[in-house]
């Protein structure tokens, strides 16, 4: 199975990156491969809702905005599985992930049918924390709309123990990746 893993944190070596690395190690242990992108390095402009991408009524995969999404659309279409890893910001996803998600509007929604989605979420503060649940609910609705399967969600508080030192959560991430 091929994946597209998206690190939506502005920090390349933070908690979300550590969680994603363990997940991808688990996926590799079962022979899965794919691409990992650091969204912070991509220039993704906000959707202007011009609807140029929907001229055929379905989605052309082409946007009038000239940015890095042109190279990302084929990667999304080719992947069997999408993996999002990001920190919870204000009970939601960070800007890097939100911009990417909004721009998926340009694709034909039927191209998402049967794809899997995994969420890897980190957050500071304390438990209980409603942020991961709110994000999971958002992506569950997105998956239902697009005909995707929300195959797994792992949220972990990194406020006390950094993810890279949390053997228990790293093992959970590894096993979740192996379940791909």
Tab-separated table of C-alpha atoms in Angstrom:
chain	number	residue	atom	x	y	z
A	1	UNK	CA	0.000	0.000	0.000
A	2	UNK	CA	1.305	3.479	-0.810
A	3	UNK	CA	0.940	6.420	1.518
A	4	UNK	CA	1.310	10.159	1.486
A	5	UNK	CA	2.415	11.308	4.934
A	6	UNK	CA	1.956	14.989	5.710
A	7	UNK	CA	3.760	16.608	8.604
A	8	UNK	CA	1.651	19.660	9.388
A	9	UNK	CA	3.751	20.966	12.240
A	10	UNK	CA	5.945	24.013	11.738
A	11	UNK	CA	8.678	22.075	13.590
A	12	UNK	CA	10.467	19.442	11.539
A	13	UNK	CA	11.839	17.599	14.577
A	14	UNK	CA	9.093	18.087	17.149
A	15	UNK	CA	6.592	15.791	18.827
A	16	UNK	CA	4.440	15.304	15.728
A	17	UNK	CA	7.510	14.342	13.693
A	18	UNK	CA	8.529	11.751	16.301
A	19	UNK	CA	5.038	10.257	16.310
A	20	UNK	CA	4.991	10.147	12.504
A	21	UNK	CA	8.437	8.521	12.335
A	22	UNK	CA	7.320	5.674	14.599
A	23	UNK	CA	4.103	5.234	12.608
A	24	UNK	CA	6.076	5.064	9.338
A	25	UNK	CA	8.499	2.546	10.862
A	26	UNK	CA	5.472	0.376	11.606
A	27	UNK	CA	4.153	0.814	8.060
A	28	UNK	CA	7.566	-0.085	6.600
A	29	UNK	CA	7.676	-3.223	8.759
A	30	UNK	CA	4.688	-4.488	6.744
A	31	UNK	CA	6.104	-3.459	3.368
A	32	UNK	CA	4.204	-0.197	2.908
A	33	UNK	CA	5.988	2.714	1.284
A	34	UNK	CA	5.292	6.244	0.208
A	35	UNK	CA	6.270	9.880	0.443
A	36	UNK	CA	6.552	12.180	3.413
A	37	UNK	CA	6.090	15.921	2.986
A	38	UNK	CA	6.836	18.709	5.430
A	39	UNK	CA	4.000	21.150	4.728
A	40	UNK	CA	5.904	24.052	6.307
A	41	UNK	CA	8.304	23.899	3.335
A	42	UNK	CA	5.497	24.096	0.793
A	43	UNK	CA	4.036	27.323	-0.508
A	44	UNK	CA	0.276	26.776	-0.282
A	45	UNK	CA	-1.960	29.777	-0.814
A	46	UNK	CA	-5.470	29.994	0.636
A	47	UNK	CA	-8.366	28.953	-1.607
A	48	UNK	CA	-10.139	31.982	-3.079
A	49	UNK	CA	-13.364	30.071	-3.794
A	50	UNK	CA	-13.305	31.098	-7.466
A	51	UNK	CA	-14.569	27.637	-8.514
A	52	UNK	CA	-12.304	27.528	-11.579
A	53	UNK	CA	-11.308	24.016	-10.512
A	54	UNK	CA	-14.946	22.875	-10.632
A	55	UNK	CA	-15.732	23.890	-14.212
A	56	UNK	CA	-16.542	20.286	-15.067
A	57	UNK	CA	-18.707	20.010	-11.959
A	58	UNK	CA	-16.426	17.447	-10.337
A	59	UNK	CA	-12.958	18.844	-9.890
A	60	UNK	CA	-10.190	19.208	-12.401
A	61	UNK	CA	-7.221	18.908	-10.060
A	62	UNK	CA	-6.048	22.217	-11.493
A	63	UNK	CA	-6.122	25.476	-9.594
A	64	UNK	CA	-5.597	28.998	-10.897
A	65	UNK	CA	-3.317	29.726	-7.932
A	66	UNK	CA	0.330	29.195	-8.783
A	67	UNK	CA	1.874	27.431	-5.824
A	68	UNK	CA	3.112	24.033	-4.674
A	69	UNK	CA	-0.325	22.399	-4.675
A	70	UNK	CA	0.146	21.687	-8.386
A	71	UNK	CA	2.828	19.134	-7.437
A	72	UNK	CA	0.804	17.790	-4.484
A	73	UNK	CA	-2.456	16.987	-6.302
A	74	UNK	CA	-0.984	13.987	-8.180
A	75	UNK	CA	0.601	12.679	-4.972
A	76	UNK	CA	-2.771	12.774	-3.201
A	77	UNK	CA	-4.492	11.057	-6.115
A	78	UNK	CA	-1.870	8.279	-6.351
A	79	UNK	CA	-1.748	7.422	-2.634
A	80	UNK	CA	-3.882	4.649	-1.153
A	81	UNK	CA	-3.518	6.163	2.311
A	82	UNK	CA	-3.164	9.700	3.631
A	83	UNK	CA	-1.411	10.177	6.973
A	84	UNK	CA	-1.753	13.513	8.749
A	85	UNK	CA	0.566	14.267	11.666
A	86	UNK	CA	0.230	17.615	13.398
A	87	UNK	CA	-0.068	19.403	16.712
A	88	UNK	CA	-3.440	20.554	17.997
A	89	UNK	CA	-3.639	24.345	17.784
A	90	UNK	CA	-6.603	26.035	19.435
A	91	UNK	CA	-8.682	22.828	19.388
A	92	UNK	CA	-8.091	22.439	15.661
A	93	UNK	CA	-5.467	21.789	12.992
A	94	UNK	CA	-2.548	24.161	12.367
A	95	UNK	CA	-2.577	26.554	9.417
A	96	UNK	CA	-0.224	24.392	7.337
A	97	UNK	CA	-2.690	21.492	7.417
A	98	UNK	CA	-5.790	23.654	7.023
A	99	UNK	CA	-4.439	25.324	3.877
A	100	UNK	CA	-3.647	21.915	2.393
A	101	UNK	CA	-7.079	20.510	3.299
A	102	UNK	CA	-8.931	23.500	1.871
A	103	UNK	CA	-7.098	23.240	-1.419
A	104	UNK	CA	-8.157	19.606	-1.892
A	105	UNK	CA	-11.405	21.185	-3.092
A	106	UNK	CA	-9.865	21.206	-6.590
A	107	UNK	CA	-9.822	17.409	-6.835
A	108	UNK	CA	-12.606	15.155	-8.042
A	109	UNK	CA	-14.093	13.886	-4.802
A	110	UNK	CA	-14.615	10.439	-6.319
A	111	UNK	CA	-10.821	10.038	-6.394
A	112	UNK	CA	-10.927	9.728	-2.593
A	113	UNK	CA	-13.301	6.729	-2.556
A	114	UNK	CA	-11.702	3.804	-0.768
A	115	UNK	CA	-8.632	5.681	0.481
A	116	UNK	CA	-7.640	5.383	4.124
A	117	UNK	CA	-6.809	8.230	6.467
A	118	UNK	CA	-4.750	8.134	9.657
A	119	UNK	CA	-4.450	10.996	12.140
A	120	UNK	CA	-1.497	11.450	14.484
A	121	UNK	CA	-2.098	14.304	16.890
A	122	UNK	CA	0.046	15.848	19.598
A	123	UNK	CA	-0.913	18.479	22.110
A	124	UNK	CA	0.490	20.244	25.121
A	125	UNK	CA	-1.547	21.168	28.132
A	126	UNK	CA	-3.217	18.466	30.131
A	127	UNK	CA	-5.513	15.495	29.797
A	128	UNK	CA	-8.372	15.392	29.345
A	129	UNK	CA	-8.189	17.603	26.267
A	130	UNK	CA	-11.057	17.900	23.794
A	131	UNK	CA	-8.835	19.024	20.887
A	132	UNK	CA	-8.039	15.560	19.503
A	133	UNK	CA	-11.696	14.509	19.692
A	134	UNK	CA	-12.830	17.645	17.865
A	135	UNK	CA	-10.243	17.077	15.124
A	136	UNK	CA	-11.160	13.406	14.840
A	137	UNK	CA	-14.839	14.358	14.502
A	138	UNK	CA	-13.952	16.889	11.774
A	139	UNK	CA	-11.939	14.354	9.794
A	140	UNK	CA	-14.570	11.636	10.343
A	141	UNK	CA	-17.105	13.937	8.665
A	142	UNK	CA	-14.626	14.686	5.854
A	143	UNK	CA	-14.022	10.960	5.348
A	144	UNK	CA	-17.743	10.190	5.320
A	145	UNK	CA	-18.294	12.915	2.723
A	146	UNK	CA	-15.430	11.717	0.498
A	147	UNK	CA	-15.987	7.968	0.861
A	148	UNK	CA	-12.747	7.462	2.767
A	149	UNK	CA	-12.082	5.290	5.788
A	150	UNK	CA	-10.796	6.965	8.941
A	151	UNK	CA	-8.576	3.991	9.700
A	152	UNK	CA	-6.996	5.254	12.895
A	153	UNK	CA	-6.424	8.205	15.171
A	154	UNK	CA	-3.782	8.546	17.842
A	155	UNK	CA	-3.701	11.639	20.017
A	156	UNK	CA	-1.114	12.098	22.721
A	157	UNK	CA	-0.335	14.735	25.283
A	158	UNK	CA	3.287	15.792	24.991
A	159	UNK	CA	3.145	18.393	27.743
A	160	UNK	CA	4.694	16.165	30.412
A	161	UNK	CA	6.713	13.616	28.412
A	162	UNK	CA	8.012	14.502	24.928
A	163	UNK	CA	6.886	11.969	22.329
A	164	UNK	CA	10.458	10.884	21.531
A	165	UNK	CA	10.831	9.731	25.171
A	166	UNK	CA	7.368	8.194	25.519
A	167	UNK	CA	7.949	4.505	24.719
A	168	UNK	CA	4.295	3.610	25.200
A	169	UNK	CA	2.981	6.114	22.669
A	170	UNK	CA	5.779	5.331	20.205
A	171	UNK	CA	4.779	1.656	20.371
A	172	UNK	CA	1.128	2.586	19.762
A	173	UNK	CA	2.165	4.658	16.742
A	174	UNK	CA	4.309	1.796	15.409
A	175	UNK	CA	1.429	-0.683	15.752
A	176	UNK	CA	-0.991	1.754	14.125
A	177	UNK	CA	1.394	2.135	11.177
A	178	UNK	CA	1.757	-1.631	10.933
A	179	UNK	CA	-2.055	-1.891	10.717
A	180	UNK	CA	-2.097	0.128	7.499
